[in-house]
Amino acid sequence: MWQIFHKLGSPKWFFGISTRFMPWLLVGGIMLLLAGAVWGLAFAPKDYLQGNSYRIIYIHVPAAFLAQSVYIMMASAAIVTLVWRMKLADVFVKAVAPVGLVLTFLALFTGAVWGKPTWGTWWIWDARLTSMLILLFLYGGVIALDRAINDEKSAARAVAVLVLVGVVNIPIIKYSVEWWNTLHQPATFKLTEKPSMPAEMWVPLLLSVLGLYLVFGWLACVRMQTEILSREQRTRWVKEFVMKGRV
Amino acid sequence: MNAEARPAVRLASSSVGALAAMKGVFARDMKVAFRQRQDLLNPLLFFIMVVTLFPLGVSPEVSFLSEAGAGILWVAALLSVLLSLDHLFRHDFDDGTLEQLVLQPQPLFLLILAKTVAHWMLTGLPLVVLTPVLGVMVHLDGNSIAILCLTLLIGTPVLSLIGAIGAALTLGLRSAGVLLSLLIIPLYIPVLIFGTGTVAAAAEGAPVGAYLALMGAFLMLALTLAPFAAAAALRISLSNG
Amino acid sequence: MPEPLLQAVNLQCERDKRILFRELSFSILPGTVTRVEGPNGSGKTTLLRMLAGLNDAWTGELKWCGSPVANQREAFLRNMLYIGHRPGIKPLLTPMENLRALMAGRRSVPDAVFRQALQGTGLTGFEDVPCRNLSAGQQRRVSLARLLIADEPLWLLDEVFTAIDADGIAALESLLQQRAAEGGAVLVTTHHDLALPGMHKLILGAGGVSDER
């Protein structure tokens, strides 16, 4: 059991195994995204209230969904970093934090673009938008702290503490922002209710979400590999890899 | 030298209780603070000045100020706590007393709790005391001022506790002050929302007991978790230094 | 062989992608003074900070009286005294207040003992003067006054001879020997020519580590 665990933590092992399944992640992800996009954009029915503008959800929802789950993934990896000091876990956190930031930004941006025709304004202090904005700040903090600390191990552990503090706060932030929102603007805008969405609308959405997950997995692997190479540059296997092009 | 010639090692087994150690930390921080009183005044002056900016920058009208006053005071208090956080560990780090603190044979989170309580009594508590005066200046009514003071009384310790984590994480880094704000402000949002929300609810005549209880829950949560996180962060920062 | 107080097994420490030392093993026996030697940047301070538990970016094993330090942190800290580059003295407080604060978490010591210790380090008359009004050497002496009241058997002293005059150095040397004679153990780094009878040496350097007598 422990051996498997240690093997999982070995950057070299990860490098080898990830190279093998990365193409599958990318191909699968792109196919799912394409399927979701074509189905969602061309074939799904118009929304009876919003017309065609709702179709941005095929980008917005997957981005928002993933932006939040990436933080949860980072928090799980942070626990592994602090408890078992597994190298791969902090490589993961460092590699995916900027991806999470970009996804959060994408969710906010598409939200704003969607808001313009729907609410008539680019930005409103809607509970969901506001929590996403705060999530953006949290990602920004994680990246800033990581950049500020020179020593790689200290950076990894400090970031892990910050990510965990953040993850404890996320539900509190979400809850308080929702409460704040009802206090200030009682239910002015309502999006289409999820359960009432017909299958032709949500199945392509599901495909897009899954597709983005796979593409995210691929991107995480690429970034982790880059990080591993730079960290282990003086080890023999990296030198051999650079010379021969394989592990 | 042969083994018999060596005298036996005498190991010490008992140390003072954790409470005495906490008292020691608290007393020392208070004493140091009162030897440098100007540092105590700075966050208060900052608080007053930020509040002054709003009538000048937005509008001195009674209707605006009485509506926005609680929010202004809360934001100003939050910023001045943030400003003071940089000092929480920095001087101790520079002169080496922080190392000695970590090396005390005591649970570190309790010592940090003692330091944080001292920090709150030196910054948060004076802000609460000053609030009624500023509240009058922004035309809050008596009831609102009372509720505002109560929310600040519960809320500012939370700010100090969460802030201690940020201060510990950024210890010894370049531009630590700005970084500290980036890390900590998102975590302050719930306290701010409920702090000002409670006053707003009170102004509308709604009962505020539940809100205050919720803020109390924040305080309890911060009291139990933040010192552990700050202790972990402090060890990491010291390890780097 | 008596049981070692502190035992290091296969310590390895990497800092900023540079390995400071690896496979470093040694034992600190009671009744010894050990000088850690090595050129600048060889990791002397880092080693002492690791042993004290201030730096935890290392791998290997550290044992206190035969069992891992990690499992008995508080017992270890209670028996270890570390004085680092930074003296651990608050400039705004007086020597008396500083000593009180330093000992507050350890054991209760009457003020008379503190006064005696300050007298012993030549600070008579300065007991109640804020430390920032003292010279660098005098401030150093305030932190060294702790050695006179220490009941901890293990001392880790990093560059403590800095800024101290000849008399002070002689007094400190005899203090280290006295501690060893009482069954304690001292690890010290210094640029000053320290040569005590029976002193051990722990040599760090680019060519690996050797442990010589």
XYZ file of C-alpha atoms in Angstrom:
701
model
C 0.000 0.000 0.000
C 2.677 2.479 1.060
C 4.802 1.529 -1.901
C 2.013 2.388 -4.306
C 1.547 5.630 -2.467
C 5.188 6.509 -2.761
C 5.277 5.487 -6.371
C 2.331 7.802 -6.983
C 4.322 10.557 -5.392
C 7.366 10.023 -7.569
C 7.682 12.719 -10.217
C 9.534 10.384 -12.579
C 6.820 7.757 -12.426
C 4.161 10.368 -12.992
C 6.085 11.781 -15.912
C 6.204 8.391 -17.608
C 2.611 7.390 -16.994
C 1.104 10.774 -17.794
C 2.841 10.909 -21.171
C 0.996 7.743 -22.051
C -2.547 8.841 -21.269
C -2.301 12.537 -22.071
C -3.195 12.135 -25.779
C -6.370 10.303 -24.757
C -7.361 13.104 -22.398
C -6.846 15.702 -25.086
C -8.598 13.817 -27.886
C -11.489 12.745 -25.654
C -11.852 16.233 -24.232
C -11.859 17.986 -27.575
C -14.355 15.513 -29.022
C -16.712 15.978 -26.101
C -16.349 19.753 -26.238
C -17.015 19.779 -29.958
C -20.014 17.524 -29.586
C -21.355 19.664 -26.761
C -20.736 22.893 -28.646
C -22.236 21.782 -31.952
C -25.241 20.224 -30.276
C -25.695 23.107 -27.878
C -25.129 25.924 -30.338
C -26.818 24.537 -33.432
C -29.402 21.976 -32.405
C -30.602 22.703 -28.887
C -33.906 24.596 -28.835
C -34.110 28.338 -28.228
C -34.878 29.481 -24.719
C -38.420 30.836 -24.640
C -37.368 33.861 -22.580
C -33.794 34.620 -23.569
C -33.731 33.465 -27.173
C -30.297 32.507 -28.379
C -28.243 34.457 -25.863
C -28.571 31.698 -23.280
C -26.338 29.507 -25.460
C -23.303 31.055 -23.780
C -23.988 28.652 -20.918
C -22.176 26.011 -22.949
C -18.999 27.914 -22.089
C -20.057 29.732 -18.971
C -21.357 26.836 -16.913
C -18.437 24.437 -17.580
C -15.945 27.217 -16.795
C -17.720 28.213 -13.600
C -18.172 24.591 -12.557
C -14.544 23.726 -13.125
C -13.258 26.957 -11.570
C -14.838 25.899 -8.302
C -13.852 22.260 -8.430
C -10.243 23.109 -9.261
C -10.060 24.920 -5.921
C -11.445 21.854 -4.164
C -8.884 19.677 -5.967
C -6.148 22.075 -4.892
C -7.343 21.845 -1.304
C -7.192 18.036 -1.414
C -3.676 18.240 -2.813
C -2.803 20.782 -0.101
C -3.737 18.260 2.589
C -1.485 15.692 0.923
C 1.348 18.254 0.796
C 1.054 19.106 4.473
C 0.480 15.614 5.816
C 2.589 13.375 3.587
C 4.837 15.950 1.935
C 4.298 14.306 -1.412
C 6.188 16.222 -4.083
C 3.607 15.607 -6.760
C 0.852 17.223 -4.708
C 2.538 20.592 -4.553
C 3.522 20.347 -8.198
C -0.201 19.924 -8.863
C -1.228 22.952 -6.800
C 1.395 25.138 -8.414
C 0.496 23.914 -11.910
C -3.274 24.293 -11.712
C -3.669 27.526 -9.713
C -3.201 29.734 -12.826
C -5.569 27.457 -14.751
C -8.153 27.962 -12.024
C -7.625 31.706 -12.230
C -8.163 31.706 -15.984
C -11.286 29.554 -15.680
C -12.709 31.862 -13.021
C -11.974 34.838 -15.213
C -13.604 33.088 -18.168
C -16.692 32.374 -16.072
C -16.878 36.018 -14.997
C -16.292 37.281 -18.509
C -18.895 35.047 -20.118
C -21.203 35.923 -17.239
C -20.778 39.609 -18.079
C -21.327 38.994 -21.782
C -24.436 37.015 -20.932
C -25.571 39.684 -18.501
C -25.601 42.417 -21.127
C -28.557 41.068 -23.192
C -30.239 39.388 -20.212
C -30.045 42.038 -17.512
C -29.180 44.988 -19.725
C -25.885 45.626 -17.979
C -22.396 44.135 -18.040
C -22.097 43.730 -14.349
C -24.521 43.395 -11.517
C -23.687 42.508 -7.944
C -25.466 39.224 -8.264
C -24.628 36.679 -5.550
C -23.112 34.200 -7.969
C -21.038 36.748 -9.850
C -19.816 38.239 -6.607
C -18.752 34.882 -5.184
C -16.932 34.142 -8.428
C -15.163 37.486 -8.135
C -14.046 36.577 -4.629
C -12.899 33.184 -5.904
C -10.808 35.088 -8.436
C -9.208 37.009 -5.547
C -8.496 33.748 -3.727
C -6.762 32.293 -6.779
C -4.833 35.546 -7.188
C -3.668 35.366 -3.579
C -2.485 31.780 -3.975
C -0.480 32.631 -7.084
C 0.952 35.817 -5.566
C 2.107 33.992 -2.436
C 3.675 31.212 -4.483
C 5.608 33.738 -6.554
C 6.731 35.707 -3.513
C 8.499 32.837 -1.742
C 11.819 31.841 -3.285
C 12.333 28.507 -1.653
C 10.210 25.970 -3.488
C 9.424 23.751 -0.495
C 8.460 26.618 1.774
C 6.365 28.083 -1.025
C 4.543 24.778 -1.470
C 3.735 24.461 2.205
C 2.753 28.097 2.707
C 0.480 27.892 -0.322
C -1.035 24.692 1.037
C -1.937 26.442 4.296
C -3.463 29.350 2.376
C -5.488 27.064 0.096
C -6.867 25.208 3.107
C -7.781 28.425 4.903
C -9.481 29.498 1.681
C -11.436 26.299 1.288
C -12.804 26.563 4.828
C -13.910 30.079 3.948
C -15.502 29.359 0.571
C -18.810 28.044 1.946
C -18.924 30.898 4.455
C -18.255 33.429 1.722
C -20.894 31.898 -0.561
C -23.456 31.848 2.202
C -22.790 35.394 3.338
C -22.778 36.751 -0.199
C -26.141 35.131 -0.829
C -27.495 36.602 2.364
C -26.064 40.003 1.478
C -27.653 39.776 -1.947
C -31.131 39.059 -0.621
C -30.693 41.883 1.844
C -29.901 44.394 -0.864
C -31.903 43.312 -3.891
C -34.684 40.881 -3.205
C -34.856 38.468 -6.151
C -34.856 40.924 -9.016
C -33.299 38.639 -11.561
C -33.790 34.940 -11.894
C -32.008 32.709 -14.306
C -33.756 29.818 -15.998
C -34.545 27.220 -13.397
C -32.229 24.262 -13.788
C -34.690 21.364 -13.337
C -37.094 22.792 -15.914
C -34.372 22.714 -18.544
C -35.271 20.164 -21.235
C -32.918 17.288 -21.973
C -31.923 18.729 -25.358
C -30.461 21.640 -23.438
C -28.719 19.949 -20.524
C -27.260 16.882 -22.256
C -24.932 18.995 -24.439
C -24.150 21.000 -21.317
C -23.112 17.823 -19.545
C -20.927 16.891 -22.533
C -19.237 20.286 -22.420
C -18.574 19.978 -18.701
C -17.070 16.517 -19.118
C -15.056 17.661 -22.109
C -13.641 20.620 -20.210
C -12.718 18.306 -17.339
C -10.705 16.131 -19.713
C -9.015 19.097 -21.361
C -8.264 20.444 -17.906
C -6.722 17.069 -17.013
C -4.524 17.276 -20.088
C -3.508 20.846 -19.360
C -2.752 19.987 -15.746
C -0.509 17.149 -16.917
C 1.347 19.390 -19.370
C 1.928 22.046 -16.751
C 2.910 19.491 -14.123
C 5.407 17.930 -16.523
C 6.973 21.310 -17.218
C 7.190 22.021 -13.512
C 8.683 18.587 -12.816
C 11.333 19.053 -15.483
C 12.376 22.398 -14.060
C 12.447 21.079 -10.500
C 14.324 17.880 -11.236
C 16.602 19.338 -13.868
C 19.721 18.070 -12.148
C 18.586 14.468 -11.774
C 19.853 11.800 -14.097
C 16.502 10.774 -15.535
C 15.709 14.323 -16.643
C 19.098 14.643 -18.339
C 18.501 11.348 -20.113
C 15.023 12.445 -21.075
C 16.357 15.628 -22.600
C 19.021 13.692 -24.530
C 16.877 10.805 -25.735
C 13.415 12.290 -25.663
C 11.856 9.533 -23.556
C 11.768 8.372 -19.979
C 37.564 10.338 29.165
C 35.769 7.142 30.095
C 32.082 6.692 30.495
C 32.075 6.400 34.284
C 33.671 9.790 34.670
C 30.735 11.491 33.028
C 28.133 12.767 35.429
C 24.576 11.710 34.702
C 22.476 14.014 32.560
C 19.747 15.722 34.449
C 16.746 16.180 32.232
C 14.147 18.734 33.124
C 10.660 17.349 32.832
C 8.260 20.015 33.999
C 7.628 23.416 32.473
C 5.199 26.090 33.544
C 1.563 25.663 32.510
C 0.355 26.870 29.148
C -1.742 29.579 30.771
C 1.278 31.091 32.520
C 3.185 30.990 29.227
C 0.304 32.749 27.462
C 0.221 35.385 30.196
C 3.940 35.917 29.709
C 3.544 36.471 25.982
C 0.579 38.767 26.492
C 2.291 40.830 29.185
C 5.428 41.235 27.106
C 3.536 42.401 24.012
C 1.539 44.905 26.056
C 4.682 46.249 27.681
C 6.488 46.622 24.346
C 3.463 48.384 22.851
C 3.207 50.889 25.652
C 6.901 51.731 25.349
C 6.164 52.889 21.807
C 2.855 54.665 22.082
C 2.992 56.338 18.672
C 2.587 52.931 17.054
C -0.623 52.481 19.023
C -2.046 55.744 17.754
C -1.315 55.126 14.079
C -4.170 52.709 13.294
C -6.588 54.981 15.146
C -5.513 58.056 13.207
C -5.769 56.053 10.010
C -9.287 54.978 10.987
C -10.370 58.576 11.574
C -8.784 59.799 8.339
C -10.369 57.133 6.153
C -13.762 57.982 7.621
C -13.109 61.672 6.929
C -12.451 60.936 3.263
C -16.036 59.829 2.619
C -17.899 63.062 3.379
C -15.178 64.919 1.465
C -14.998 62.505 -1.439
C -18.612 61.448 -1.848
C -21.083 63.695 -0.113
C -21.481 65.404 3.262
C -25.261 65.116 3.079
C -26.940 63.707 6.149
C -29.088 61.362 4.085
C -26.066 59.730 2.411
C -23.920 59.581 5.529
C -26.579 58.159 7.792
C -27.261 55.410 5.284
C -23.662 54.597 4.358
C -22.116 55.456 7.742
C -22.059 51.963 9.218
C -20.461 50.579 6.069
C -17.882 53.356 5.984
C -16.926 52.783 9.589
C -16.691 49.036 9.064
C -14.512 49.364 5.978
C -12.287 51.905 7.729
C -11.928 49.629 10.762
C -11.117 46.682 8.507
C -8.442 48.657 6.690
C -6.827 49.939 9.843
C -6.674 46.438 11.346
C -5.114 45.318 8.062
C -2.565 48.117 8.310
C -1.540 47.106 11.813
C -1.159 43.411 11.009
C 2.226 43.795 9.410
C 3.654 44.527 12.869
C 2.119 41.492 14.522
C 5.148 39.249 13.963
C 7.615 41.415 12.051
C 9.479 43.090 14.925
C 9.646 39.800 16.805
C 10.972 38.140 13.679
C 13.662 40.793 13.195
C 14.990 40.752 16.733
C 14.837 36.978 17.144
C 12.228 36.862 19.900
C 9.915 35.007 17.526
C 12.392 32.131 17.294
C 12.498 31.987 21.056
C 8.691 32.026 21.153
C 8.493 29.045 18.808
C 11.099 27.224 20.897
C 9.141 27.503 24.120
C 8.084 24.077 25.331
C 4.445 25.041 24.880
C 1.760 24.493 22.250
C 2.561 27.203 19.712
C -1.055 27.890 18.767
C -1.811 28.995 22.329
C 1.115 31.411 22.346
C -0.086 32.819 19.035
C -3.571 33.129 20.459
C -2.109 35.180 23.323
C -0.272 37.409 20.844
C -3.443 37.843 18.793
C -5.485 38.775 21.854
C -2.866 41.396 22.702
C -3.004 42.672 19.125
C -6.764 42.967 19.298
C -6.699 44.806 22.619
C -4.192 47.258 21.169
C -5.914 47.873 17.809
C -9.447 46.448 17.512
C -10.669 47.446 20.945
C -9.583 51.122 20.666
C -11.378 51.253 17.300
C -14.569 50.077 18.982
C -14.134 52.703 21.687
C -13.665 55.414 19.074
C -16.650 54.307 16.983
C -19.411 56.232 18.863
C -17.620 59.537 18.202
C -17.216 58.841 14.501
C -20.733 57.406 14.397
C -22.091 60.762 15.536
C -19.980 62.500 12.917
C -21.543 60.421 10.136
C -25.037 61.040 11.557
C -25.850 57.522 12.696
C -28.663 57.356 15.225
C -28.054 56.092 18.734
C -29.448 52.637 18.177
C -27.379 52.106 15.037
C -24.238 53.232 16.841
C -24.879 50.787 19.647
C -25.421 47.891 17.216
C -22.395 48.981 15.163
C -20.193 48.942 18.250
C -21.492 45.524 19.143
C -20.748 44.130 15.667
C -17.266 45.668 15.737
C -16.699 44.225 19.177
C -17.460 40.740 17.863
C -16.009 41.316 14.422
C -12.617 42.930 15.050
C -11.231 39.910 16.964
C -12.120 37.815 13.902
C -10.161 40.293 11.777
C -7.144 39.963 14.069
C -7.361 36.165 14.134
C -7.657 35.708 10.367
C -5.073 38.433 9.896
C -2.595 36.518 12.044
C -2.620 33.738 9.426
C -1.796 36.212 6.668
C 0.862 37.942 8.740
C 2.487 34.587 9.480
C 2.375 33.501 5.835
C 3.953 36.703 4.516
C 6.567 37.033 7.250
C 9.986 37.938 5.898
C 8.818 38.395 2.317
C 9.451 41.413 0.122
C 6.417 43.716 -0.161
C 4.763 41.681 2.556
C 2.274 44.450 3.319
C 0.588 44.477 -0.064
C 0.682 40.700 -0.330
C -0.898 40.432 3.104
C -3.832 42.569 1.935
C -4.275 40.461 -1.193
C -4.419 37.265 0.823
C -6.571 38.500 3.659
C -9.190 40.849 2.207
C -11.192 38.050 0.482
C -11.319 36.230 3.809
C -12.625 39.348 5.563
C -15.656 39.659 3.298
C -18.089 37.516 5.341
C -17.358 39.448 8.532
C -17.809 42.720 6.708
C -21.080 41.602 5.151
C -22.568 40.477 8.424
C -21.146 43.403 10.371
C -22.777 46.003 8.145
C -25.804 43.809 7.417
C -26.633 43.599 11.091
C -26.649 47.375 11.415
C -28.788 47.679 8.273
C -31.251 45.132 9.626
C -31.413 46.996 12.922
C -32.101 50.259 11.075
C -35.085 48.588 9.407
C -36.335 47.526 12.796
C -35.656 43.819 12.289
C -34.476 41.768 15.269
C -30.694 41.347 15.170
C -30.183 38.594 17.740
C -29.760 35.906 15.093
C -27.220 37.957 13.130
C -25.178 38.680 16.206
C -25.286 34.987 17.086
C -23.997 34.178 13.617
C -21.155 36.650 14.031
C -20.443 35.034 17.374
C -20.228 31.732 15.511
C -17.669 33.277 13.131
C -15.679 34.376 16.150
C -15.790 30.902 17.690
C -14.733 29.329 14.413
C -11.862 31.783 14.005
C -10.798 31.294 17.641
C -10.606 27.541 17.235
C -9.073 27.277 13.751
C -7.051 30.420 13.037
C -4.350 29.943 15.717
C -3.585 26.470 14.331
C -3.278 27.771 10.785
C -1.176 30.717 11.940
C 1.100 28.381 13.926
C 1.608 26.169 10.880
C 2.272 29.209 8.701
C 4.719 30.638 11.218
C 6.762 27.440 11.300
C 6.954 27.466 7.516
C 8.045 31.101 7.391
C 10.667 30.620 10.094
C 11.944 27.532 8.359
C 12.538 29.665 5.313
C 14.336 32.431 7.215
C 29.274 4.366 25.702
C 26.669 6.506 27.374
C 23.428 7.030 25.543
C 23.697 9.980 23.159
C 21.564 12.972 24.004
C 20.941 13.860 20.412
C 21.393 11.597 17.459
C 21.197 12.538 13.801
C 20.807 9.852 11.177
C 21.214 10.508 7.454
C 20.269 14.153 7.536
C 19.895 15.751 4.170
C 19.083 19.351 3.579
C 18.434 21.054 0.307
C 18.087 24.782 -0.007
C 17.201 26.690 -3.149
C 17.941 23.618 -5.263
C 21.367 23.198 -3.684
C 22.186 20.293 -1.435
C 23.801 21.701 1.698
C 24.658 18.321 3.132
C 23.577 14.738 2.726
C 24.011 11.519 4.663
C 25.021 13.484 7.712
C 25.008 11.294 10.794
C 26.410 12.058 14.190
C 25.741 11.646 17.879
C 26.010 14.257 20.566
C 27.079 12.616 23.793
C 26.515 14.090 27.228
C 29.574 15.835 28.601
C 30.888 17.135 25.299
C 31.485 20.403 23.544
C 31.254 20.131 19.758
C 32.277 22.838 17.369
C 30.538 22.871 13.993
C 33.032 23.989 11.381
C 32.913 24.746 7.719
C 33.346 27.555 5.239
C 30.683 30.236 4.758
C 27.569 28.786 3.183
C 28.320 25.222 4.238
C 25.138 25.118 6.301
C 26.343 25.576 9.870
C 23.501 27.871 10.843
C 21.002 25.765 8.934
C 22.194 22.654 10.765
C 21.784 24.295 14.151
C 18.341 25.593 13.215
C 17.380 22.114 12.053
C 18.528 20.575 15.311
C 16.613 23.218 17.274
C 13.472 22.487 15.279
C 13.278 25.905 13.634
C 13.975 24.605 10.154
C 11.984 21.600 9.062
C 12.927 21.444 5.382
C 15.096 18.356 5.747
C 14.902 14.615 5.567
C 16.436 12.013 7.818
C 16.003 11.259 11.477
C 16.629 13.164 14.663
C 16.484 11.397 17.980
C 16.410 12.838 21.457
C 17.488 10.363 24.148
C 16.847 7.498 21.774
C 13.417 8.310 20.355
C 12.369 10.626 17.542
C 12.241 14.322 18.399
C 8.992 14.711 16.467
C 7.187 12.482 18.992
C 8.324 14.440 22.035
C 8.630 17.967 20.853
C 7.804 19.684 24.101
C 10.086 17.473 26.194
C 12.882 18.162 23.729
C 12.310 21.915 23.702
C 12.232 21.981 27.483
C 15.744 20.534 27.532
C 17.245 22.515 24.687
C 18.489 26.066 24.662
C 19.119 27.775 21.350
C 20.729 31.154 20.875
C 20.927 32.292 17.278
C 22.350 35.107 15.189
C 19.464 37.257 16.247
C 19.837 37.694 19.983
C 16.156 37.300 20.897
C 16.204 40.525 22.886
C 13.522 43.204 22.641
C 15.286 46.585 22.348
C 12.400 48.353 24.078
C 12.504 46.174 27.170
C 15.074 46.163 29.941
C 17.393 43.176 30.475
C 15.285 42.084 33.445
C 12.061 42.213 31.432
C 13.688 40.402 28.543
C 14.882 37.569 30.740
C 11.484 37.293 32.381
C 9.811 37.083 28.973
C 12.285 34.482 27.719
C 11.772 32.252 30.725
C 8.011 32.797 31.031
C 7.116 29.703 29.017
C 9.755 27.483 30.609
C 9.828 27.672 34.372
C 9.287 30.251 37.055
C 12.487 31.932 38.106
C 12.684 34.490 40.924
C 13.940 37.963 40.004
C 16.935 37.560 42.310
C 18.252 34.811 40.044
C 17.917 37.061 36.990
C 19.788 39.850 38.775
C 22.534 37.459 39.733
C 22.815 36.213 36.151
C 23.026 39.757 34.808
C 25.719 40.528 37.362
C 27.511 37.403 36.241
C 27.641 38.700 32.690
C 28.910 42.088 33.784
C 25.692 44.014 33.425
C 25.455 45.287 36.986
C 23.711 48.638 36.959
C 22.111 48.029 33.581
C 19.352 45.717 34.810
C 16.614 48.288 34.306
C 17.935 50.212 31.302
C 16.101 49.583 28.008
C 18.252 47.313 25.860
C 18.330 49.715 22.938
C 20.508 51.982 25.085
C 23.053 49.186 25.505
C 25.930 48.425 23.155
C 25.843 45.447 20.793
C 28.177 43.526 23.061
C 26.056 44.289 26.104
C 22.912 43.172 24.288
C 24.672 39.958 23.407
C 25.521 39.552 27.069
C 21.851 39.871 27.989
C 21.034 36.874 25.865
C 24.047 35.015 27.233
C 22.806 35.661 30.766
C 20.327 32.921 29.974
C 23.176 30.433 29.974
C 23.833 31.241 33.621
C 20.304 30.315 34.644
C 19.858 27.460 32.187
C 18.944 24.027 33.438
C 18.676 22.710 29.882
C 21.346 20.084 29.193
C 21.616 20.737 25.448
C 22.870 24.077 24.195
C 22.878 25.063 20.540
C 24.833 28.285 20.178
C 25.168 29.981 16.818
C 27.933 32.605 16.597
C 27.533 33.634 20.217
C 31.091 34.948 20.490
C 30.258 37.810 18.130
C 30.672 41.307 19.603
C 31.990 40.053 22.920
C 35.229 41.325 24.464
C 38.188 39.142 25.518
C 37.058 38.821 29.139
C 33.595 37.840 28.016
C 34.991 35.205 25.668
C 37.083 33.651 28.405
C 34.087 33.562 30.726
C 31.916 32.028 28.029
C 34.510 29.368 27.216
C 34.697 28.290 30.821
C 30.920 28.273 30.980
C 30.722 25.863 28.045
C 33.251 23.563 29.681
C 31.433 23.715 32.955
C 28.180 22.723 31.248
C 29.927 19.759 29.644
C 31.435 18.748 32.962
C 27.959 18.782 34.490
C 26.807 16.270 31.902
C 25.350 18.685 29.390
C 26.231 18.942 25.725
C 27.087 22.038 23.736
C 27.083 22.560 19.973
C 28.647 25.771 18.896
C 29.510 27.574 15.675
C 31.997 30.390 15.754
C 34.561 32.256 13.707
C 36.548 32.852 16.837
C 39.446 30.479 17.525
C 37.777 28.213 19.982
C 39.940 25.379 21.238
C 38.785 23.692 24.381
C 40.417 20.548 25.711
C 38.557 17.448 24.503
C 36.456 19.448 22.073
C 34.804 17.552 19.227
C 34.569 18.878 15.726
C 31.818 18.439 13.216
C 33.084 19.555 9.854
C 30.714 20.556 7.081
C 31.965 21.403 3.656
C 31.884 20.829 -0.031
C 33.668 17.505 0.290
C 31.035 15.954 2.482
C 31.015 15.668 6.216
C 33.509 14.256 8.604
C 33.231 13.812 12.301
C 36.620 14.174 13.991
C 37.795 14.237 17.491
